[in-house]
């Protein structure tokens, strides 16, 4: 076989040289093929997984699934000024900022500040945004004057306008963290948290803190429930106390729910950020405890046989908490909501937390949640390692 030499003349290629070149060429092709296959596999593996936290700086995240194939996330902060913003996603991992969907603190609004914890629901063709904010009407000049508002829109991206230019109702104390549940009989229920403000409570934990010289008194927030009118403009009947921090030190939930106090962080114990749903005839109420801006913020749950209780706290609480003691980097896990993907038979806990890299900024996590045959609820988080993509066929 002739080949061309450097001086332009042709010379014969020996048979042995030819085979050497052939082997080299085949080996090079094989190496290239393996490299390409490895790159393709790496791309597939990357595409098939995601890692927490998501690229959304929200506190109190809530994801709406209205059946359109697009998911919408609402939360505290996220770039909103005196109101709330929304992000959208097809796969629950990659989120796009849309716009600010609600604007408060206007000349005509009933509210003026502290726009917190929005949750958006799709009922009968309309989108309803339940949220917390400070009421302008404050004749006694209270330091915390939180109330619950309801706004409505024709589109999940807004604009949302208040149903009425006043809070949903006046319970006589500041309230936050509205959560709505519609039962099988069509009745609606509102769950909320009474703020700690001016609510000192006697307990063995309070006695201990005073004896230790930490705090003279301990304020608490409690979760209440009440039936909600179908037009979302009022409540029906009187609110019922459903959850509160443990009174006794030997209560199974006293240790984890009191960490903000026992660590000397602050003189408050919280029961807030509740989320209620029904599973196989049992009502589950998830809730958060401890200081929302601290590392001990964590999630527990309770169960009942009726929407307004009585609720019994689980003995495997907390089901979601910081993981730094196990070598992780996540703290401040809390104020979760639950996303149900019925076509997959799965449910996910959506919550905020902090990492070493995000610092004090709250960011969104989403981890799978399960309930076993005995009714035991568990959250497989917080995770920061690669997890299987939640939705793989989004378009």
CSV table of N, CA and C in Angstrom, one decimal, residues 72-227:
chain,number,residue,atom,x,y,z
A,72,UNK,N,-46.5,26.0,40.8
A,72,UNK,CA,-46.2,27.3,41.3
A,72,UNK,C,-45.8,27.4,42.7
A,73,UNK,N,-44.7,28.1,43.0
A,73,UNK,CA,-44.3,28.2,44.4
A,73,UNK,C,-44.4,29.6,44.9
A,74,UNK,N,-45.0,29.7,46.1
A,74,UNK,CA,-45.1,30.9,46.8
A,74,UNK,C,-44.4,30.8,48.2
A,75,UNK,N,-44.0,32.0,48.7
A,75,UNK,CA,-43.3,31.9,50.0
A,75,UNK,C,-43.0,33.3,50.5
A,76,UNK,N,-42.4,33.4,51.6
A,76,UNK,CA,-42.0,34.7,52.2
A,76,UNK,C,-40.7,35.2,51.6
A,77,UNK,N,-40.7,36.4,51.2
A,77,UNK,CA,-39.5,37.0,50.6
A,77,UNK,C,-39.4,36.7,49.1
A,78,UNK,N,-38.3,36.1,48.6
A,78,UNK,CA,-38.2,35.8,47.2
A,78,UNK,C,-38.2,37.0,46.3
A,79,UNK,N,-37.8,38.1,46.8
A,79,UNK,CA,-37.7,39.3,45.9
A,79,UNK,C,-38.9,40.2,46.0
A,80,UNK,N,-40.0,39.8,46.7
A,80,UNK,CA,-41.2,40.6,46.9
A,80,UNK,C,-41.0,41.8,47.8
A,81,UNK,N,-41.6,42.9,47.5
A,81,UNK,CA,-41.6,44.1,48.4
A,81,UNK,C,-43.0,44.3,48.9
A,82,UNK,N,-43.2,44.2,50.2
A,82,UNK,CA,-44.6,44.4,50.7
A,82,UNK,C,-45.6,43.5,50.0
A,83,UNK,N,-45.3,42.3,49.9
A,83,UNK,CA,-46.2,41.4,49.2
A,83,UNK,C,-45.6,40.0,48.9
A,84,UNK,N,-46.0,39.4,47.8
A,84,UNK,CA,-45.6,38.0,47.6
A,84,UNK,C,-45.2,37.8,46.1
A,85,UNK,N,-44.2,36.9,45.8
A,85,UNK,CA,-43.8,36.6,44.5
A,85,UNK,C,-44.2,35.1,44.2
A,86,UNK,N,-44.0,34.8,42.9
A,86,UNK,CA,-44.3,33.4,42.5
A,86,UNK,C,-43.2,32.9,41.6
A,87,UNK,N,-42.8,31.6,41.7
A,87,UNK,CA,-41.9,30.9,40.8
A,87,UNK,C,-42.7,29.8,40.1
A,88,UNK,N,-42.3,29.4,38.9
A,88,UNK,CA,-43.0,28.4,38.2
A,88,UNK,C,-42.0,27.3,37.8
A,89,UNK,N,-42.5,26.1,37.6
A,89,UNK,CA,-41.6,24.9,37.2
A,89,UNK,C,-42.4,23.8,36.6
A,90,UNK,N,-41.8,23.1,35.7
A,90,UNK,CA,-42.4,21.9,35.1
A,90,UNK,C,-42.0,20.6,35.8
A,91,UNK,N,-40.8,20.7,36.4
A,91,UNK,CA,-40.2,19.5,37.0
A,91,UNK,C,-40.0,19.5,38.5
A,92,UNK,N,-40.4,20.6,39.2
A,92,UNK,CA,-40.3,20.8,40.6
A,92,UNK,C,-38.8,21.0,41.1
A,93,UNK,N,-37.9,21.1,40.1
A,93,UNK,CA,-36.5,21.3,40.5
A,93,UNK,C,-36.0,22.6,39.9
A,94,UNK,N,-36.2,22.9,38.6
A,94,UNK,CA,-35.8,24.1,38.0
A,94,UNK,C,-36.9,25.1,38.0
A,95,UNK,N,-36.7,26.2,38.7
A,95,UNK,CA,-37.7,27.2,38.9
A,95,UNK,C,-37.4,28.5,38.3
A,96,UNK,N,-38.5,29.1,37.7
A,96,UNK,CA,-38.3,30.4,37.0
A,96,UNK,C,-39.1,31.5,37.8
A,97,UNK,N,-38.5,32.6,38.1
A,97,UNK,CA,-39.2,33.7,38.7
A,97,UNK,C,-40.2,34.3,37.7
A,98,UNK,N,-41.4,34.5,38.2
A,98,UNK,CA,-42.5,35.0,37.3
A,98,UNK,C,-42.7,36.5,37.6
A,99,UNK,N,-43.2,36.8,38.8
A,99,UNK,CA,-43.4,38.2,39.1
A,99,UNK,C,-44.0,38.3,40.5
A,100,UNK,N,-44.1,39.5,41.0
A,100,UNK,CA,-44.8,39.7,42.3
A,100,UNK,C,-46.3,39.7,42.0
A,101,UNK,N,-46.9,38.8,42.7
A,101,UNK,CA,-48.4,38.5,42.4
A,101,UNK,C,-49.3,39.3,43.3
A,102,UNK,N,-48.8,39.7,44.5
A,102,UNK,CA,-49.6,40.5,45.4
A,102,UNK,C,-48.9,41.7,46.0
A,103,UNK,N,-49.5,42.9,46.0
A,103,UNK,CA,-48.9,44.1,46.5
A,103,UNK,C,-49.7,44.6,47.7
A,104,UNK,N,-49.1,44.6,48.8
A,104,UNK,CA,-49.8,45.2,50.0
A,104,UNK,C,-49.2,46.6,50.4
A,105,UNK,N,-49.5,47.0,51.5
A,105,UNK,CA,-49.0,48.3,52.0
A,105,UNK,C,-49.3,49.4,51.0
A,106,UNK,N,-50.5,49.5,50.5
A,106,UNK,CA,-50.9,50.6,49.6
A,106,UNK,C,-51.8,51.5,50.4
A,107,UNK,N,-52.1,52.6,49.8
A,107,UNK,CA,-53.0,53.6,50.4
A,107,UNK,C,-54.3,53.0,50.8
A,108,UNK,N,-54.8,52.0,50.0
A,108,UNK,CA,-56.1,51.4,50.2
A,108,UNK,C,-56.1,50.1,50.9
A,109,UNK,N,-54.9,49.5,51.2
A,109,UNK,CA,-54.9,48.1,51.8
A,109,UNK,C,-55.1,48.2,53.3
A,110,UNK,N,-55.6,47.0,53.8
A,110,UNK,CA,-55.8,46.9,55.2
A,110,UNK,C,-54.4,46.6,56.0
A,111,UNK,N,-53.4,46.2,55.2
A,111,UNK,CA,-52.2,45.7,55.8
A,111,UNK,C,-51.0,46.7,55.5
A,112,UNK,N,-49.9,46.6,56.3
A,112,UNK,CA,-48.8,47.5,56.1
A,112,UNK,C,-47.4,46.9,56.2
A,113,UNK,N,-47.3,45.7,56.7
A,113,UNK,CA,-45.9,45.1,56.8
A,113,UNK,C,-46.0,43.7,57.3
A,114,UNK,N,-44.8,43.0,57.4
A,114,UNK,CA,-44.7,41.6,57.8
A,114,UNK,C,-45.6,40.7,56.9
A,115,UNK,N,-45.3,40.7,55.7
A,115,UNK,CA,-46.0,39.8,54.7
A,115,UNK,C,-45.4,38.4,54.7
A,116,UNK,N,-46.1,37.5,55.3
A,116,UNK,CA,-45.5,36.2,55.6
A,116,UNK,C,-46.4,35.0,55.2
A,117,UNK,N,-45.7,33.9,54.9
A,117,UNK,CA,-46.3,32.6,54.8
A,117,UNK,C,-47.6,32.5,53.9
A,118,UNK,N,-47.5,32.8,52.6
A,118,UNK,CA,-48.6,32.7,51.7
A,118,UNK,C,-48.8,31.3,51.3
A,119,UNK,N,-50.1,30.9,51.2
A,119,UNK,CA,-50.5,29.6,50.6
A,119,UNK,C,-51.6,29.8,49.6
A,120,UNK,N,-51.4,29.3,48.4
A,120,UNK,CA,-52.3,29.5,47.3
A,120,UNK,C,-53.1,28.2,47.0
A,121,UNK,N,-54.4,28.3,46.9
A,121,UNK,CA,-55.3,27.2,46.6
A,121,UNK,C,-56.1,27.5,45.4
A,122,UNK,N,-56.4,26.4,44.6
A,122,UNK,CA,-57.2,26.5,43.4
A,122,UNK,C,-58.6,25.8,43.7
A,123,UNK,N,-59.6,26.6,43.9
A,123,UNK,CA,-61.0,26.1,44.2
A,123,UNK,C,-62.0,26.7,43.2
A,124,UNK,N,-62.7,25.8,42.5
A,124,UNK,CA,-63.8,26.2,41.6
A,124,UNK,C,-63.4,27.3,40.6
A,125,UNK,N,-62.2,27.1,40.0
A,125,UNK,CA,-61.8,28.0,38.9
A,125,UNK,C,-61.1,29.3,39.4
A,126,UNK,N,-61.0,29.5,40.7
A,126,UNK,CA,-60.3,30.7,41.2
A,126,UNK,C,-59.1,30.3,42.1
A,127,UNK,N,-58.2,31.2,42.1
A,127,UNK,CA,-57.0,31.0,43.0
A,127,UNK,C,-57.1,31.9,44.2
A,128,UNK,N,-56.9,31.3,45.4
A,128,UNK,CA,-57.1,32.0,46.6
A,128,UNK,C,-55.8,32.0,47.4
A,129,UNK,N,-55.3,33.2,47.7
A,129,UNK,CA,-54.0,33.4,48.5
A,129,UNK,C,-54.3,33.8,49.9
A,130,UNK,N,-54.0,32.8,50.8
A,130,UNK,CA,-54.1,33.1,52.3
A,130,UNK,C,-52.7,33.5,52.8
A,131,UNK,N,-52.7,34.6,53.6
A,131,UNK,CA,-51.4,35.1,54.0
A,131,UNK,C,-51.5,35.8,55.4
A,132,UNK,N,-50.4,36.2,55.9
A,132,UNK,CA,-50.3,36.9,57.2
A,132,UNK,C,-49.7,38.3,56.9
A,133,UNK,N,-50.2,39.3,57.7
A,133,UNK,CA,-49.6,40.6,57.6
A,133,UNK,C,-50.0,41.5,58.8
A,134,UNK,N,-49.3,42.5,59.0
A,134,UNK,CA,-49.7,43.4,60.1
A,134,UNK,C,-50.8,44.3,59.7
A,135,UNK,N,-51.8,44.4,60.5
A,135,UNK,CA,-53.0,45.2,60.3
A,135,UNK,C,-52.7,46.7,60.6
A,136,UNK,N,-53.1,47.6,59.7
A,136,UNK,CA,-52.9,49.0,60.0
A,136,UNK,C,-53.7,49.5,61.2
A,137,UNK,N,-54.9,48.9,61.4
A,137,UNK,CA,-55.7,49.2,62.5
A,137,UNK,C,-55.1,48.7,63.8
A,138,UNK,N,-54.5,49.6,64.6
A,138,UNK,CA,-53.7,49.2,65.7
A,138,UNK,C,-53.9,50.3,66.8
A,139,UNK,N,-55.1,50.4,67.4
A,139,UNK,CA,-55.4,51.5,68.3
A,139,UNK,C,-54.6,51.4,69.6
A,140,UNK,N,-54.1,50.3,70.0
A,140,UNK,CA,-53.3,50.2,71.3
A,140,UNK,C,-51.8,50.1,71.0
A,141,UNK,N,-51.5,50.3,69.7
A,141,UNK,CA,-50.1,50.4,69.3
A,141,UNK,C,-49.3,49.1,69.7
A,142,UNK,N,-49.8,48.0,69.3
A,142,UNK,CA,-49.2,46.7,69.6
A,142,UNK,C,-47.9,46.5,68.8
A,143,UNK,N,-46.9,45.9,69.3
A,143,UNK,CA,-45.7,45.6,68.6
A,143,UNK,C,-45.9,44.5,67.6
A,144,UNK,N,-46.8,43.6,67.8
A,144,UNK,CA,-47.1,42.6,66.8
A,144,UNK,C,-48.6,42.6,66.6
A,145,UNK,N,-49.1,42.9,65.4
A,145,UNK,CA,-50.5,43.0,65.1
A,145,UNK,C,-50.9,42.2,63.9
A,146,UNK,N,-50.3,41.0,63.8
A,146,UNK,CA,-50.5,40.1,62.7
A,146,UNK,C,-51.9,39.6,62.6
A,147,UNK,N,-52.4,39.6,61.3
A,147,UNK,CA,-53.8,39.0,61.0
A,147,UNK,C,-53.7,38.3,59.7
A,148,UNK,N,-54.7,37.6,59.4
A,148,UNK,CA,-54.8,36.8,58.1
A,148,UNK,C,-55.7,37.4,57.1
A,149,UNK,N,-55.1,37.5,55.9
A,149,UNK,CA,-55.9,38.1,54.8
A,149,UNK,C,-56.1,37.0,53.7
A,150,UNK,N,-57.1,37.3,52.8
A,150,UNK,CA,-57.4,36.4,51.7
A,150,UNK,C,-57.5,37.2,50.4
A,151,UNK,N,-56.7,36.8,49.4
A,151,UNK,CA,-56.8,37.5,48.1
A,151,UNK,C,-57.2,36.5,47.0
A,152,UNK,N,-57.7,37.0,45.9
A,152,UNK,CA,-58.2,36.1,44.9
A,152,UNK,C,-57.7,36.6,43.5
A,153,UNK,N,-57.5,35.6,42.6
A,153,UNK,CA,-57.1,36.0,41.2
A,153,UNK,C,-57.7,34.9,40.3
A,154,UNK,N,-57.6,35.2,39.0
A,154,UNK,CA,-58.1,34.3,38.0
A,154,UNK,C,-56.9,33.5,37.4
A,155,UNK,N,-55.7,33.9,37.8
A,155,UNK,CA,-54.5,33.2,37.3
A,155,UNK,C,-53.5,33.0,38.5
A,156,UNK,N,-52.8,31.9,38.5
A,156,UNK,CA,-51.8,31.7,39.6
A,156,UNK,C,-50.7,32.7,39.7
A,157,UNK,N,-50.5,33.4,38.5
A,157,UNK,CA,-49.5,34.4,38.5
A,157,UNK,C,-50.0,35.8,38.8
A,158,UNK,N,-51.3,35.8,39.3
A,158,UNK,CA,-51.9,37.1,39.7
A,158,UNK,C,-52.4,37.9,38.5
A,159,UNK,N,-52.7,39.2,38.8
A,159,UNK,CA,-52.6,39.8,40.2
A,159,UNK,C,-53.7,39.4,41.1
A,160,UNK,N,-53.3,39.3,42.4
A,160,UNK,CA,-54.3,38.9,43.5
A,160,UNK,C,-54.8,40.2,44.1
A,161,UNK,N,-56.1,40.2,44.4
A,161,UNK,CA,-56.7,41.4,45.0
A,161,UNK,C,-57.5,40.8,46.3
A,162,UNK,N,-57.4,41.6,47.3
A,162,UNK,CA,-58.1,41.1,48.6
A,162,UNK,C,-59.6,41.0,48.4
A,163,UNK,N,-60.1,39.9,49.0
A,163,UNK,CA,-61.5,39.7,48.9
A,163,UNK,C,-62.3,40.8,49.6
A,164,UNK,N,-61.7,41.3,50.7
A,164,UNK,CA,-62.3,42.4,51.4
A,164,UNK,C,-61.2,43.2,52.1
A,165,UNK,N,-61.4,44.4,52.3
A,165,UNK,CA,-60.4,45.3,52.8
A,165,UNK,C,-60.3,45.3,54.3
A,166,UNK,N,-60.1,44.0,54.8
A,166,UNK,CA,-59.9,43.8,56.2
A,166,UNK,C,-59.5,42.4,56.4
A,167,UNK,N,-59.0,42.1,57.6
A,167,UNK,CA,-58.6,40.7,57.8
A,167,UNK,C,-59.8,39.7,57.8
A,168,UNK,N,-59.5,38.4,57.6
A,168,UNK,CA,-60.5,37.4,57.6
A,168,UNK,C,-61.4,37.4,58.8
A,169,UNK,N,-60.7,37.6,60.0
A,169,UNK,CA,-61.5,37.7,61.3
A,169,UNK,C,-60.6,38.2,62.3
A,170,UNK,N,-61.1,38.5,63.5
A,170,UNK,CA,-60.4,39.1,64.6
A,170,UNK,C,-60.5,38.2,65.8
A,171,UNK,N,-59.5,37.4,66.1
A,171,UNK,CA,-59.6,36.5,67.3
A,171,UNK,C,-59.3,37.1,68.6
A,172,UNK,N,-58.7,38.3,68.6
A,172,UNK,CA,-58.3,39.0,69.8
A,172,UNK,C,-56.9,38.9,70.2
A,173,UNK,N,-56.1,38.3,69.3
A,173,UNK,CA,-54.6,38.2,69.5
A,173,UNK,C,-54.0,38.1,68.1
A,174,UNK,N,-52.7,38.3,68.0
A,174,UNK,CA,-52.0,38.3,66.7
A,174,UNK,C,-51.9,36.9,66.2
A,175,UNK,N,-52.2,36.7,64.9
A,175,UNK,CA,-52.1,35.3,64.3
A,175,UNK,C,-51.4,35.3,63.0
A,176,UNK,N,-50.8,34.2,62.7
A,176,UNK,CA,-50.0,34.0,61.5
A,176,UNK,C,-50.2,32.6,60.9
A,177,UNK,N,-49.5,32.3,59.7
A,177,UNK,CA,-49.4,31.0,59.2
A,177,UNK,C,-50.7,30.3,58.9
A,178,UNK,N,-51.5,30.9,58.0
A,178,UNK,CA,-52.8,30.3,57.6
A,178,UNK,C,-52.6,29.0,56.8
A,179,UNK,N,-53.4,28.0,57.0
A,179,UNK,CA,-53.4,26.8,56.3
A,179,UNK,C,-54.8,26.4,56.1
A,180,UNK,N,-55.2,26.0,54.9
A,180,UNK,CA,-56.6,25.6,54.6
A,180,UNK,C,-56.7,24.2,54.2
A,181,UNK,N,-57.7,23.5,54.7
A,181,UNK,CA,-58.0,22.1,54.4
A,181,UNK,C,-59.4,21.9,54.1
A,182,UNK,N,-59.7,21.2,52.9
A,182,UNK,CA,-61.1,20.9,52.6
A,182,UNK,C,-61.3,19.4,52.8
A,183,UNK,N,-62.2,19.1,53.6
A,183,UNK,CA,-62.5,17.7,54.0
A,183,UNK,C,-63.3,17.0,52.9
A,184,UNK,N,-63.5,15.7,53.0
A,184,UNK,CA,-64.3,14.9,52.0
A,184,UNK,C,-65.7,15.4,51.9
A,185,UNK,N,-66.3,16.0,53.0
A,185,UNK,CA,-67.7,16.4,52.9
A,185,UNK,C,-67.8,17.8,52.4
A,186,UNK,N,-66.7,18.4,51.9
A,186,UNK,CA,-66.8,19.7,51.3
A,186,UNK,C,-66.5,20.9,52.2
A,187,UNK,N,-66.5,20.6,53.5
A,187,UNK,CA,-66.3,21.7,54.5
A,187,UNK,C,-64.8,22.1,54.5
A,188,UNK,N,-64.6,23.4,54.7
A,188,UNK,CA,-63.3,24.0,54.8
A,188,UNK,C,-62.9,24.3,56.2
A,189,UNK,N,-61.6,24.1,56.5
A,189,UNK,CA,-61.1,24.4,57.8
A,189,UNK,C,-59.9,25.3,57.7
A,190,UNK,N,-59.8,26.3,58.6
A,190,UNK,CA,-58.6,27.1,58.7
A,190,UNK,C,-57.8,26.8,59.9
A,191,UNK,N,-56.5,26.6,59.7
A,191,UNK,CA,-55.6,26.4,60.8
A,191,UNK,C,-54.6,27.6,60.8
A,192,UNK,N,-54.2,28.0,62.0
A,192,UNK,CA,-53.4,29.2,62.2
A,192,UNK,C,-52.6,29.1,63.5
A,193,UNK,N,-51.6,30.0,63.6
A,193,UNK,CA,-50.8,30.0,64.9
A,193,UNK,C,-51.0,31.3,65.6
A,194,UNK,N,-51.4,31.2,66.9
A,194,UNK,CA,-51.4,32.4,67.7
A,194,UNK,C,-50.0,32.8,68.0
A,195,UNK,N,-49.6,34.0,67.7
A,195,UNK,CA,-48.2,34.5,67.9
A,195,UNK,C,-47.8,34.4,69.4
A,196,UNK,N,-46.5,34.3,69.6
A,196,UNK,CA,-46.0,34.3,71.0
A,196,UNK,C,-46.3,35.6,71.8
A,197,UNK,N,-46.4,36.7,71.1
A,197,UNK,CA,-46.4,38.0,71.6
A,197,UNK,C,-47.4,38.2,72.8
A,198,UNK,N,-46.9,38.6,73.9
A,198,UNK,CA,-47.7,38.8,75.1
A,198,UNK,C,-48.5,37.6,75.5
A,199,UNK,N,-47.8,36.4,75.4
A,199,UNK,CA,-48.5,35.2,75.7
A,199,UNK,C,-47.6,34.3,76.6
A,200,UNK,N,-47.3,34.8,77.8
A,200,UNK,CA,-46.5,34.1,78.8
A,200,UNK,C,-47.3,32.9,79.3
A,201,UNK,N,-46.7,31.7,79.4
A,201,UNK,CA,-47.4,30.5,79.8
A,201,UNK,C,-46.6,29.8,80.9
A,202,UNK,N,-47.3,29.3,81.9
A,202,UNK,CA,-46.7,28.5,82.9
A,202,UNK,C,-46.4,27.1,82.5
A,203,UNK,N,-45.2,26.6,82.8
A,203,UNK,CA,-44.9,25.2,82.4
A,203,UNK,C,-43.6,24.9,83.2
A,204,UNK,N,-43.3,23.6,83.3
A,204,UNK,CA,-42.1,23.1,83.9
A,204,UNK,C,-40.9,23.7,83.2
A,205,UNK,N,-41.0,23.9,81.9
A,205,UNK,CA,-39.8,24.4,81.2
A,205,UNK,C,-39.6,25.9,81.6
A,206,UNK,N,-40.7,26.6,81.7
A,206,UNK,CA,-40.6,28.0,82.2
A,206,UNK,C,-40.0,28.1,83.6
A,207,UNK,N,-40.5,27.2,84.4
A,207,UNK,CA,-39.9,27.2,85.8
A,207,UNK,C,-38.4,26.9,85.8
A,208,UNK,N,-38.0,25.9,84.9
A,208,UNK,CA,-36.6,25.6,84.8
A,208,UNK,C,-35.8,26.7,84.3
A,209,UNK,N,-36.3,27.4,83.3
A,209,UNK,CA,-35.5,28.5,82.7
A,209,UNK,C,-35.4,29.7,83.7
A,210,UNK,N,-36.4,29.9,84.5
A,210,UNK,CA,-36.3,30.9,85.5
A,210,UNK,C,-35.3,30.6,86.6
A,211,UNK,N,-35.3,29.3,87.0
A,211,UNK,CA,-34.4,28.8,88.1
A,211,UNK,C,-33.0,28.8,87.6
A,212,UNK,N,-32.8,28.6,86.3
A,212,UNK,CA,-31.4,28.7,85.7
A,212,UNK,C,-30.9,30.1,85.4
A,213,UNK,N,-31.8,31.0,85.6
A,213,UNK,CA,-31.4,32.4,85.4
A,213,UNK,C,-31.4,32.8,83.9
A,214,UNK,N,-32.1,32.0,83.1
A,214,UNK,CA,-32.1,32.3,81.6
A,214,UNK,C,-33.2,33.3,81.3
A,215,UNK,N,-34.4,33.1,81.7
A,215,UNK,CA,-35.5,33.9,81.3
A,215,UNK,C,-36.5,34.0,82.5
A,216,UNK,N,-37.1,35.2,82.7
A,216,UNK,CA,-38.1,35.3,83.8
A,216,UNK,C,-39.4,34.7,83.4
A,217,UNK,N,-39.7,34.7,82.0
A,217,UNK,CA,-41.0,34.1,81.6
A,217,UNK,C,-40.8,33.6,80.2
A,218,UNK,N,-41.6,32.6,79.8
A,218,UNK,CA,-41.6,32.0,78.5
A,218,UNK,C,-42.9,32.3,77.8
A,219,UNK,N,-42.8,32.9,76.6
A,219,UNK,CA,-44.0,33.1,75.8
A,219,UNK,C,-44.2,32.0,74.8
A,220,UNK,N,-45.4,31.7,74.4
A,220,UNK,CA,-45.6,30.5,73.5
A,220,UNK,C,-46.6,30.9,72.4
A,221,UNK,N,-46.5,30.2,71.3
A,221,UNK,CA,-47.5,30.2,70.2
A,221,UNK,C,-48.2,28.9,70.1
A,222,UNK,N,-49.5,28.9,69.9
A,222,UNK,CA,-50.3,27.8,69.8
A,222,UNK,C,-51.0,27.7,68.5
A,223,UNK,N,-51.3,26.5,68.0
A,223,UNK,CA,-52.1,26.3,66.8
A,223,UNK,C,-53.5,26.0,67.1
A,224,UNK,N,-54.4,26.8,66.4
A,224,UNK,CA,-55.8,26.7,66.5
A,224,UNK,C,-56.4,26.2,65.1
A,225,UNK,N,-57.7,25.7,65.2
A,225,UNK,CA,-58.4,25.4,64.0
A,225,UNK,C,-59.8,25.9,64.1
A,226,UNK,N,-60.4,26.2,63.0
A,226,UNK,CA,-61.8,26.7,63.0
A,226,UNK,C,-62.4,26.4,61.6
A,227,UNK,N,-63.7,26.2,61.6
A,227,UNK,CA,-64.3,26.0,60.3
A,227,UNK,C,-64.4,27.3,59.5
